[in-house]
Amino acid sequence: MSINISDKLTTPLIIIIVFAILSIMVLTPVLNMVILGIILSLGVRPVARRLNNKIPSASLSNILGMLLIIIPIILLLVYIVTMSISLISSLLGSTGNLSTLDMNQLNTWIASILPYQYKGMSHSIANGIYNGFNSIFKWLSSYLISLIRDIPNISVQILVLIFTTFYFARDGDKCWDYIFSFIPDRKTSFFDRMFNQIKDVLKSIFYGHVLTSIIIGIIAFVGYSLLGYSYSGFLGVITGICQLIPVIGPWPVYCILAVKDFFAGNYIRLILVVIFGCGLSLSDMYIRPAIAGKYADIHPLILLLGFIAGPLVMGIVGFILGPLILGVASAVIKAYKEEKEFENQNENNDNVLEIEQ
């Protein structure tokens, strides 16, 4: 049966399409923050609803819900920055002021901490560290300059993120009800399946990756403390953050610790930290599927590609939006497949009834 497109494209529909395209064009500079705000609102809403049982104001309960989620993140960032400054200060305390640090000073300091049999390597190590410091310093300088230039843009992005999170957490139900009012009755079952699949994907990504990173970070903190490493809390946090990125994982942290133990001559702890690190990496293969599998059945390759390609396309926000977009696309296709199977089953049942009659 042929479909006459001109009959479908009525004047109101054309106007809606035109303004929808224009709206997307207007929102393009902040679209990432809008999507991220919608995602964060899904985490704020359950907290806000519990608070709303004790606080009559929906707006106040949503603000408190946002603070309960944002404040731990801010405290974590402050802790990371503070510990990083402390580590740099301790390094400078051993080597002198960074501005007066030269190759001879660095070579002398490295030779003083190396075992006798490795003292001949001090010059090459010092050269690599010195060049690495210069490269990092140049990158940080250019990055800070670009951040200063982008302060107005960053401020706008943060404001959009805050307001989007707040209003979708407070009025998200009204938004979905408004969207569903345009859906024909015969298609409601498909959209119900689709939104249920999307919710499962969101829960799977959050619990399967965020909770796994928290668990790995706690295990790493306990392990590093038992092995006697300084700054074990900081190392646990960094391990948990690295765990968020499937391609990286926790191995850079324990590999660096193993190299440090090698040059310090602490071979027993080197072996122990390598064994512990391998066990930490292998535990991810059990913890992540066990948690994520309770909410959605998503192939690991889909999320892996999202984590890899997302940051390349959308920057650091892509670590969240990349797997989310691919996961939602998978959920939509799965919902459509289930809807078609349901329709085919109904048709087959109708045909059987007709034959029996």
mmCIF file of C-alpha atoms in Angstrom:
data_model
loop_
_atom_site.group_PDB
_atom_site.id
_atom_site.type_symbol
_atom_site.label_atom_id
_atom_site.label_comp_id
_atom_site.label_asym_id
_atom_site.label_seq_id
_atom_site.Cartn_x
_atom_site.Cartn_y
_atom_site.Cartn_z
ATOM 1 C CA MET A 1 0.000 0.000 0.000
ATOM 2 C CA SER A 2 1.526 3.301 -1.103
ATOM 3 C CA ILE A 3 1.807 6.169 1.356
ATOM 4 C CA ASN A 4 1.107 9.698 0.197
ATOM 5 C CA ILE A 5 3.700 11.831 1.988
ATOM 6 C CA SER A 6 1.893 15.058 1.130
ATOM 7 C CA ASP A 7 -1.125 13.849 3.112
ATOM 8 C CA LYS A 8 1.031 13.155 6.149
ATOM 9 C CA LEU A 9 2.948 16.447 6.077
ATOM 10 C CA THR A 10 0.197 18.795 7.179
ATOM 11 C CA THR A 11 0.896 22.466 7.842
ATOM 12 C CA PRO A 12 1.065 22.122 11.665
ATOM 13 C CA LEU A 13 3.473 19.179 11.343
ATOM 14 C CA ILE A 14 5.735 21.112 8.951
ATOM 15 C CA ILE A 15 5.816 24.060 11.367
ATOM 16 C CA ILE A 16 6.681 21.725 14.255
ATOM 17 C CA ILE A 17 9.511 20.076 12.270
ATOM 18 C CA VAL A 18 10.968 23.436 11.214
ATOM 19 C CA PHE A 19 10.986 24.821 14.741
ATOM 20 C CA ALA A 20 12.309 21.537 16.150
ATOM 21 C CA ILE A 21 15.291 21.790 13.768
ATOM 22 C CA LEU A 22 15.825 25.451 14.684
ATOM 23 C CA SER A 23 15.638 24.592 18.385
ATOM 24 C CA ILE A 24 18.308 21.906 18.009
ATOM 25 C CA MET A 25 20.505 24.420 16.159
ATOM 26 C CA VAL A 26 20.098 26.912 19.015
ATOM 27 C CA LEU A 27 20.880 24.261 21.643
ATOM 28 C CA THR A 28 23.865 22.762 19.787
ATOM 29 C CA PRO A 29 26.566 24.613 21.838
ATOM 30 C CA VAL A 30 25.070 23.333 25.130
ATOM 31 C CA LEU A 31 23.396 20.133 23.934
ATOM 32 C CA ASN A 32 25.950 17.942 25.737
ATOM 33 C CA MET A 33 25.191 19.682 29.035
ATOM 34 C CA VAL A 34 21.444 19.350 28.468
ATOM 35 C CA ILE A 35 21.761 15.596 27.894
ATOM 36 C CA LEU A 36 24.124 15.260 30.868
ATOM 37 C CA GLY A 37 21.684 17.247 33.021
ATOM 38 C CA ILE A 38 18.844 14.892 32.067
ATOM 39 C CA ILE A 39 21.026 11.936 33.074
ATOM 40 C CA LEU A 40 21.964 13.520 36.409
ATOM 41 C CA SER A 41 18.308 14.338 37.078
ATOM 42 C CA LEU A 42 17.549 10.606 37.004
ATOM 43 C CA GLY A 43 19.923 10.207 39.929
ATOM 44 C CA VAL A 44 18.604 13.272 41.766
ATOM 45 C CA ARG A 45 14.907 12.352 41.498
ATOM 46 C CA PRO A 46 14.926 9.274 43.801
ATOM 47 C CA VAL A 47 16.828 11.243 46.468
ATOM 48 C CA ALA A 48 14.538 14.258 46.072
ATOM 49 C CA ARG A 49 11.405 12.109 46.338
ATOM 50 C CA ARG A 50 12.544 10.681 49.659
ATOM 51 C CA LEU A 51 13.326 14.159 50.938
ATOM 52 C CA ASN A 52 9.968 15.375 49.674
ATOM 53 C CA ASN A 53 8.240 13.071 52.150
ATOM 54 C CA LYS A 54 9.694 15.214 54.942
ATOM 55 C CA ILE A 55 10.029 18.553 53.112
ATOM 56 C CA PRO A 56 6.799 19.856 51.557
ATOM 57 C CA SER A 57 8.562 22.046 48.971
ATOM 58 C CA ALA A 58 9.430 20.093 45.788
ATOM 59 C CA SER A 59 11.954 22.746 44.718
ATOM 60 C CA LEU A 60 13.789 22.655 48.057
ATOM 61 C CA SER A 61 13.895 18.861 48.124
ATOM 62 C CA ASN A 62 15.357 18.825 44.585
ATOM 63 C CA ILE A 63 17.993 21.408 45.538
ATOM 64 C CA LEU A 64 18.987 19.322 48.571
ATOM 65 C CA GLY A 65 19.026 16.191 46.407
ATOM 66 C CA MET A 66 21.396 17.901 43.955
ATOM 67 C CA LEU A 67 23.653 19.017 46.811
ATOM 68 C CA LEU A 68 23.782 15.484 48.239
ATOM 69 C CA ILE A 69 25.078 14.251 44.879
ATOM 70 C CA ILE A 70 27.272 17.210 43.885
ATOM 71 C CA ILE A 71 28.977 17.830 47.263
ATOM 72 C CA PRO A 72 30.669 14.366 47.421
ATOM 73 C CA ILE A 73 31.955 14.890 43.874
ATOM 74 C CA ILE A 74 33.353 18.324 44.807
ATOM 75 C CA LEU A 75 34.949 16.921 47.982
ATOM 76 C CA LEU A 76 36.517 14.128 45.932
ATOM 77 C CA LEU A 77 37.971 16.654 43.455
ATOM 78 C CA VAL A 78 39.301 18.795 46.332
ATOM 79 C CA TYR A 79 40.900 15.698 47.885
ATOM 80 C CA ILE A 80 42.564 14.744 44.585
ATOM 81 C CA VAL A 81 43.919 18.276 44.052
ATOM 82 C CA THR A 82 45.133 18.543 47.676
ATOM 83 C CA MET A 83 46.914 15.188 47.570
ATOM 84 C CA SER A 84 48.444 15.992 44.181
ATOM 85 C CA ILE A 85 49.836 19.267 45.574
ATOM 86 C CA SER A 86 51.151 17.382 48.603
ATOM 87 C CA LEU A 87 52.925 14.833 46.399
ATOM 88 C CA ILE A 88 54.460 17.557 44.235
ATOM 89 C CA SER A 89 55.559 19.467 47.348
ATOM 90 C CA SER A 90 57.227 16.368 48.783
ATOM 91 C CA LEU A 91 59.039 15.828 45.483
ATOM 92 C CA LEU A 92 60.187 19.439 45.376
ATOM 93 C CA GLY A 93 61.237 19.180 49.005
ATOM 94 C CA SER A 94 63.676 16.451 47.996
ATOM 95 C CA THR A 95 64.925 18.018 44.773
ATOM 96 C CA GLY A 96 64.732 21.754 45.426
ATOM 97 C CA ASN A 97 62.674 24.429 43.717
ATOM 98 C CA LEU A 98 61.317 23.382 40.319
ATOM 99 C CA SER A 99 62.463 26.594 38.684
ATOM 100 C CA THR A 100 66.111 25.951 39.742
ATOM 101 C CA LEU A 101 66.044 22.222 39.067
ATOM 102 C CA ASP A 102 68.606 21.221 36.427
ATOM 103 C CA MET A 103 69.863 17.954 35.032
ATOM 104 C CA ASN A 104 72.824 17.727 37.419
ATOM 105 C CA GLN A 105 70.631 18.161 40.489
ATOM 106 C CA LEU A 106 68.126 15.630 39.210
ATOM 107 C CA ASN A 107 70.866 13.166 38.276
ATOM 108 C CA THR A 108 72.456 13.480 41.725
ATOM 109 C CA TRP A 109 69.140 12.987 43.499
ATOM 110 C CA ILE A 110 68.192 9.899 41.423
ATOM 111 C CA ALA A 111 71.650 8.383 41.928
ATOM 112 C CA SER A 112 71.268 8.855 45.699
ATOM 113 C CA ILE A 113 68.039 6.795 45.860
ATOM 114 C CA LEU A 114 69.002 4.044 43.384
ATOM 115 C CA PRO A 115 70.629 0.789 44.549
ATOM 116 C CA TYR A 116 74.334 0.525 43.724
ATOM 117 C CA GLN A 117 73.863 -1.796 40.742
ATOM 118 C CA TYR A 118 71.496 0.706 39.024
ATOM 119 C CA LYS A 119 73.440 3.942 39.607
ATOM 120 C CA GLY A 120 74.739 3.875 36.026
ATOM 121 C CA MET A 121 71.151 4.344 34.806
ATOM 122 C CA SER A 122 70.674 7.591 36.760
ATOM 123 C CA HIS A 123 71.564 9.879 33.835
ATOM 124 C CA SER A 124 69.121 8.292 31.369
ATOM 125 C CA ILE A 125 66.376 8.222 34.005
ATOM 126 C CA ALA A 126 67.033 11.861 34.911
ATOM 127 C CA ASN A 127 66.925 12.848 31.239
ATOM 128 C CA GLY A 128 63.581 11.089 30.740
ATOM 129 C CA ILE A 129 62.083 12.648 33.881
ATOM 130 C CA TYR A 130 63.369 16.113 32.985
ATOM 131 C CA ASN A 131 61.932 15.939 29.461
ATOM 132 C CA GLY A 132 58.706 14.530 30.835
ATOM 133 C CA PHE A 133 58.413 17.399 33.330
ATOM 134 C CA ASN A 134 58.999 19.917 30.567
ATOM 135 C CA SER A 135 56.358 18.330 28.338
ATOM 136 C CA ILE A 136 53.832 18.163 31.181
ATOM 137 C CA PHE A 137 54.572 21.767 32.198
ATOM 138 C CA LYS A 138 54.071 23.016 28.637
ATOM 139 C CA TRP A 139 50.831 21.051 28.299
ATOM 140 C CA LEU A 140 49.523 22.299 31.646
ATOM 141 C CA SER A 141 50.432 25.879 30.761
ATOM 142 C CA SER A 142 48.617 25.766 27.437
ATOM 143 C CA TYR A 143 45.673 23.965 29.029
ATOM 144 C CA LEU A 144 45.356 26.543 31.830
ATOM 145 C CA ILE A 145 45.544 29.382 29.312
ATOM 146 C CA SER A 146 42.774 27.778 27.239
ATOM 147 C CA LEU A 147 40.692 27.289 30.414
ATOM 148 C CA ILE A 148 41.087 30.962 31.344
ATOM 149 C CA ARG A 149 40.007 31.974 27.863
ATOM 150 C CA ASP A 150 36.998 29.634 28.043
ATOM 151 C CA ILE A 151 35.819 30.737 31.516
ATOM 152 C CA PRO A 152 32.705 32.495 30.115
ATOM 153 C CA ASN A 153 31.816 29.453 28.011
ATOM 154 C CA ILE A 154 32.508 27.033 30.893
ATOM 155 C CA SER A 155 30.339 29.144 33.218
ATOM 156 C CA VAL A 156 27.456 29.008 30.750
ATOM 157 C CA GLN A 157 27.875 25.239 30.366
ATOM 158 C CA ILE A 158 27.825 24.726 34.157
ATOM 159 C CA LEU A 159 24.734 26.934 34.551
ATOM 160 C CA VAL A 160 22.926 24.989 31.815
ATOM 161 C CA LEU A 161 23.885 21.722 33.518
ATOM 162 C CA ILE A 162 22.616 22.917 36.932
ATOM 163 C CA PHE A 163 19.309 24.304 35.644
ATOM 164 C CA THR A 164 18.656 21.297 33.374
ATOM 165 C CA THR A 165 19.302 18.894 36.247
ATOM 166 C CA PHE A 166 17.046 20.853 38.601
ATOM 167 C CA TYR A 167 14.064 21.294 36.281
ATOM 168 C CA PHE A 168 14.125 17.765 34.883
ATOM 169 C CA ALA A 169 14.400 16.360 38.411
ATOM 170 C CA ARG A 170 11.415 18.441 39.491
ATOM 171 C CA ASP A 171 9.245 18.431 36.355
ATOM 172 C CA GLY A 172 10.474 15.334 34.503
ATOM 173 C CA ASP A 173 7.155 13.498 34.912
ATOM 174 C CA LYS A 174 5.279 16.387 33.292
ATOM 175 C CA CYS A 175 7.692 16.302 30.364
ATOM 176 C CA TRP A 176 7.154 12.570 29.746
ATOM 177 C CA ASP A 177 3.371 12.949 30.092
ATOM 178 C CA TYR A 178 3.468 15.754 27.525
ATOM 179 C CA ILE A 179 5.464 13.609 25.098
ATOM 180 C CA PHE A 180 3.177 10.605 25.564
ATOM 181 C CA SER A 181 0.122 12.759 24.794
ATOM 182 C CA PHE A 182 1.307 12.903 21.150
ATOM 183 C CA ILE A 183 1.786 9.144 20.835
ATOM 184 C CA PRO A 184 -1.049 7.214 19.160
ATOM 185 C CA ASP A 185 -2.747 4.628 21.368
ATOM 186 C CA ARG A 186 -1.698 1.768 19.117
ATOM 187 C CA LYS A 187 1.985 2.697 19.633
ATOM 188 C CA THR A 188 1.965 3.165 23.394
ATOM 189 C CA SER A 189 3.088 -0.411 24.030
ATOM 190 C CA PHE A 190 6.221 0.141 21.903
ATOM 191 C CA PHE A 191 7.119 3.358 23.690
ATOM 192 C CA ASP A 192 6.464 1.764 27.071
ATOM 193 C CA ARG A 193 8.902 -1.004 26.192
ATOM 194 C CA MET A 194 11.401 1.487 24.814
ATOM 195 C CA PHE A 195 11.396 3.710 27.912
ATOM 196 C CA ASN A 196 11.643 0.686 30.204
ATOM 197 C CA GLN A 197 14.638 -0.524 28.199
ATOM 198 C CA ILE A 198 16.236 2.939 28.408
ATOM 199 C CA LYS A 199 15.759 3.032 32.186
ATOM 200 C CA ASP A 200 17.424 -0.367 32.452
ATOM 201 C CA VAL A 201 20.337 0.868 30.315
ATOM 202 C CA LEU A 202 20.805 3.923 32.531
ATOM 203 C CA LYS A 203 20.753 1.791 35.669
ATOM 204 C CA SER A 204 23.142 -0.697 34.097
ATOM 205 C CA ILE A 205 25.636 2.006 33.122
ATOM 206 C CA PHE A 206 25.452 3.740 36.496
ATOM 207 C CA TYR A 207 25.507 0.708 38.768
ATOM 208 C CA GLY A 208 27.647 -1.456 36.521
ATOM 209 C CA HIS A 209 30.415 1.119 36.094
ATOM 210 C CA VAL A 210 30.193 3.658 38.901
ATOM 211 C CA LEU A 211 29.613 1.110 41.666
ATOM 212 C CA THR A 212 32.259 -1.203 40.215
ATOM 213 C CA SER A 213 34.767 1.676 40.298
ATOM 214 C CA ILE A 214 33.862 2.479 43.913
ATOM 215 C CA ILE A 215 34.262 -1.176 44.955
ATOM 216 C CA ILE A 216 37.590 -1.524 43.102
ATOM 217 C CA GLY A 217 38.811 1.746 44.630
ATOM 218 C CA ILE A 218 37.977 0.553 48.164
ATOM 219 C CA ILE A 219 39.661 -2.825 47.592
ATOM 220 C CA ALA A 220 42.710 -1.017 46.155
ATOM 221 C CA PHE A 221 42.880 1.303 49.189
ATOM 222 C CA VAL A 222 42.818 -1.669 51.588
ATOM 223 C CA GLY A 223 45.417 -3.564 49.543
ATOM 224 C CA TYR A 224 47.811 -0.620 49.213
ATOM 225 C CA SER A 225 47.477 0.086 52.954
ATOM 226 C CA LEU A 226 48.316 -3.525 53.837
ATOM 227 C CA LEU A 227 51.316 -3.431 51.496
ATOM 228 C CA GLY A 228 52.584 -0.314 53.287
ATOM 229 C CA TYR A 229 52.361 2.297 50.530
ATOM 230 C CA SER A 230 52.173 5.974 51.421
ATOM 231 C CA TYR A 231 49.132 7.926 50.210
ATOM 232 C CA SER A 232 47.127 4.674 49.985
ATOM 233 C CA GLY A 233 43.842 6.631 50.073
ATOM 234 C CA PHE A 234 44.924 8.766 47.127
ATOM 235 C CA LEU A 235 46.118 5.686 45.238
ATOM 236 C CA GLY A 236 42.753 3.995 45.883
ATOM 237 C CA VAL A 237 40.867 7.019 44.501
ATOM 238 C CA ILE A 238 43.058 7.144 41.389
ATOM 239 C CA THR A 239 42.605 3.393 40.893
ATOM 240 C CA GLY A 240 38.818 3.793 41.118
ATOM 241 C CA ILE A 241 38.867 6.652 38.594
ATOM 242 C CA CYS A 242 41.026 4.617 36.205
ATOM 243 C CA GLN A 243 38.560 1.745 36.608
ATOM 244 C CA LEU A 244 35.833 3.952 35.076
ATOM 245 C CA ILE A 245 37.695 3.730 31.764
ATOM 246 C CA PRO A 246 37.487 0.105 30.536
ATOM 247 C CA VAL A 247 40.432 0.470 28.148
ATOM 248 C CA ILE A 248 42.722 1.677 30.952
ATOM 249 C CA GLY A 249 41.533 0.034 34.159
ATOM 250 C CA PRO A 250 43.601 -0.074 37.369
ATOM 251 C CA TRP A 251 46.836 -1.436 35.869
ATOM 252 C CA PRO A 252 48.708 1.919 35.421
ATOM 253 C CA VAL A 253 48.647 2.516 39.199
ATOM 254 C CA TYR A 254 50.030 -0.827 40.330
ATOM 255 C CA CYS A 255 52.510 -0.936 37.420
ATOM 256 C CA ILE A 256 53.979 2.410 38.542
ATOM 257 C CA LEU A 257 54.163 1.096 42.115
ATOM 258 C CA ALA A 258 55.909 -2.053 40.855
ATOM 259 C CA VAL A 259 58.486 0.037 38.957
ATOM 260 C CA LYS A 260 59.055 2.135 42.097
ATOM 261 C CA ASP A 261 59.623 -1.020 44.163
ATOM 262 C CA PHE A 262 61.974 -2.392 41.500
ATOM 263 C CA PHE A 263 64.287 0.606 41.663
ATOM 264 C CA ALA A 264 63.988 0.721 45.461
ATOM 265 C CA GLY A 265 65.092 -2.917 45.633
ATOM 266 C CA ASN A 266 61.890 -4.022 47.388
ATOM 267 C CA TYR A 267 61.369 -7.121 45.256
ATOM 268 C CA ILE A 268 59.051 -8.942 47.655
ATOM 269 C CA ARG A 269 56.551 -6.084 47.681
ATOM 270 C CA LEU A 270 56.987 -5.765 43.898
ATOM 271 C CA ILE A 271 55.806 -9.372 43.449
ATOM 272 C CA LEU A 272 52.956 -8.866 45.926
ATOM 273 C CA VAL A 273 51.668 -5.662 44.280
ATOM 274 C CA VAL A 274 51.770 -7.284 40.817
ATOM 275 C CA ILE A 275 49.784 -10.281 42.105
ATOM 276 C CA PHE A 276 47.362 -7.958 43.888
ATOM 277 C CA GLY A 277 46.993 -5.763 40.778
ATOM 278 C CA CYS A 278 46.301 -8.736 38.512
ATOM 279 C CA GLY A 279 43.669 -9.961 40.969
ATOM 280 C CA LEU A 280 42.189 -6.451 41.005
ATOM 281 C CA SER A 281 41.956 -6.398 37.211
ATOM 282 C CA LEU A 282 40.469 -9.893 37.032
ATOM 283 C CA SER A 283 37.888 -9.077 39.715
ATOM 284 C CA ASP A 284 36.408 -6.491 37.348
ATOM 285 C CA MET A 285 35.440 -9.347 35.018
ATOM 286 C CA TYR A 286 33.186 -10.698 37.773
ATOM 287 C CA ILE A 287 32.002 -7.584 39.623
ATOM 288 C CA ARG A 288 30.916 -5.504 36.609
ATOM 289 C CA PRO A 289 28.784 -8.172 34.844
ATOM 290 C CA ALA A 290 27.321 -9.308 38.183
ATOM 291 C CA ILE A 291 26.085 -5.776 38.975
ATOM 292 C CA ALA A 292 25.174 -4.572 35.463
ATOM 293 C CA GLY A 293 23.494 -7.855 34.504
ATOM 294 C CA LYS A 294 20.798 -7.315 37.145
ATOM 295 C CA TYR A 295 19.439 -4.303 35.254
ATOM 296 C CA ALA A 296 20.030 -4.718 31.514
ATOM 297 C CA ASP A 297 21.468 -7.274 29.135
ATOM 298 C CA ILE A 298 23.855 -5.102 27.104
ATOM 299 C CA HIS A 299 26.750 -6.586 25.180
ATOM 300 C CA PRO A 300 30.080 -5.363 26.668
ATOM 301 C CA LEU A 301 31.335 -4.373 23.189
ATOM 302 C CA ILE A 302 28.592 -1.717 22.895
ATOM 303 C CA LEU A 303 29.646 -0.009 26.127
ATOM 304 C CA LEU A 304 33.340 -0.431 25.314
ATOM 305 C CA LEU A 305 32.938 1.300 21.942
ATOM 306 C CA GLY A 306 30.935 4.040 23.664
ATOM 307 C CA PHE A 307 33.717 4.661 26.187
ATOM 308 C CA ILE A 308 36.364 4.750 23.427
ATOM 309 C CA ALA A 309 34.548 6.768 20.754
ATOM 310 C CA GLY A 310 32.549 9.061 23.063
ATOM 311 C CA PRO A 311 35.485 11.187 24.292
ATOM 312 C CA LEU A 312 36.896 11.424 20.757
ATOM 313 C CA VAL A 313 33.653 13.009 19.523
ATOM 314 C CA MET A 314 32.339 14.904 22.563
ATOM 315 C CA GLY A 315 35.355 15.466 24.806
ATOM 316 C CA ILE A 316 35.493 14.353 28.444
ATOM 317 C CA VAL A 317 31.670 14.337 28.653
ATOM 318 C CA GLY A 318 31.787 11.543 26.077
ATOM 319 C CA PHE A 319 32.831 9.084 28.787
ATOM 320 C CA ILE A 320 29.227 9.322 29.989
ATOM 321 C CA LEU A 321 27.334 10.210 26.822
ATOM 322 C CA GLY A 322 29.157 7.762 24.514
ATOM 323 C CA PRO A 323 28.087 4.507 26.191
ATOM 324 C CA LEU A 324 24.715 6.054 27.031
ATOM 325 C CA ILE A 325 23.881 6.910 23.405
ATOM 326 C CA LEU A 326 24.974 3.493 22.106
ATOM 327 C CA GLY A 327 23.174 1.781 24.980
ATOM 328 C CA VAL A 328 19.954 3.695 24.296
ATOM 329 C CA ALA A 329 20.232 2.910 20.567
ATOM 330 C CA SER A 330 20.559 -0.766 21.467
ATOM 331 C CA ALA A 331 17.549 -0.469 23.800
ATOM 332 C CA VAL A 332 15.399 1.163 21.093
ATOM 333 C CA ILE A 333 16.269 -1.567 18.585
ATOM 334 C CA LYS A 334 15.545 -4.251 21.184
ATOM 335 C CA ALA A 335 12.186 -2.641 22.036
ATOM 336 C CA TYR A 336 11.283 -2.482 18.326
ATOM 337 C CA LYS A 337 12.272 -6.139 17.899
ATOM 338 C CA GLU A 338 10.077 -7.167 20.855
ATOM 339 C CA GLU A 339 7.180 -5.110 19.499
ATOM 340 C CA LYS A 340 7.431 -6.788 16.072
ATOM 341 C CA GLU A 341 7.597 -10.224 17.695
ATOM 342 C CA PHE A 342 4.546 -9.343 19.781
ATOM 343 C CA GLU A 343 2.615 -8.194 16.684
ATOM 344 C CA ASN A 344 3.612 -11.307 14.737
ATOM 345 C CA GLN A 345 2.511 -13.508 17.604
ATOM 346 C CA ASN A 346 -0.873 -11.766 17.717
ATOM 347 C CA GLU A 347 -1.258 -12.176 13.946
ATOM 348 C CA ASN A 348 -0.427 -15.872 14.204
ATOM 349 C CA ASN A 349 -2.962 -16.275 17.016
ATOM 350 C CA ASP A 350 -5.614 -14.502 14.928
ATOM 351 C CA ASN A 351 -4.852 -16.763 11.946
ATOM 352 C CA VAL A 352 -5.153 -19.858 14.135
ATOM 353 C CA LEU A 353 -8.525 -18.678 15.426
ATOM 354 C CA GLU A 354 -9.771 -18.034 11.886
ATOM 355 C CA ILE A 355 -8.692 -21.509 10.782
ATOM 356 C CA GLU A 356 -10.385 -23.132 13.785
ATOM 357 C CA GLN A 357 -13.608 -21.245 13.059
#
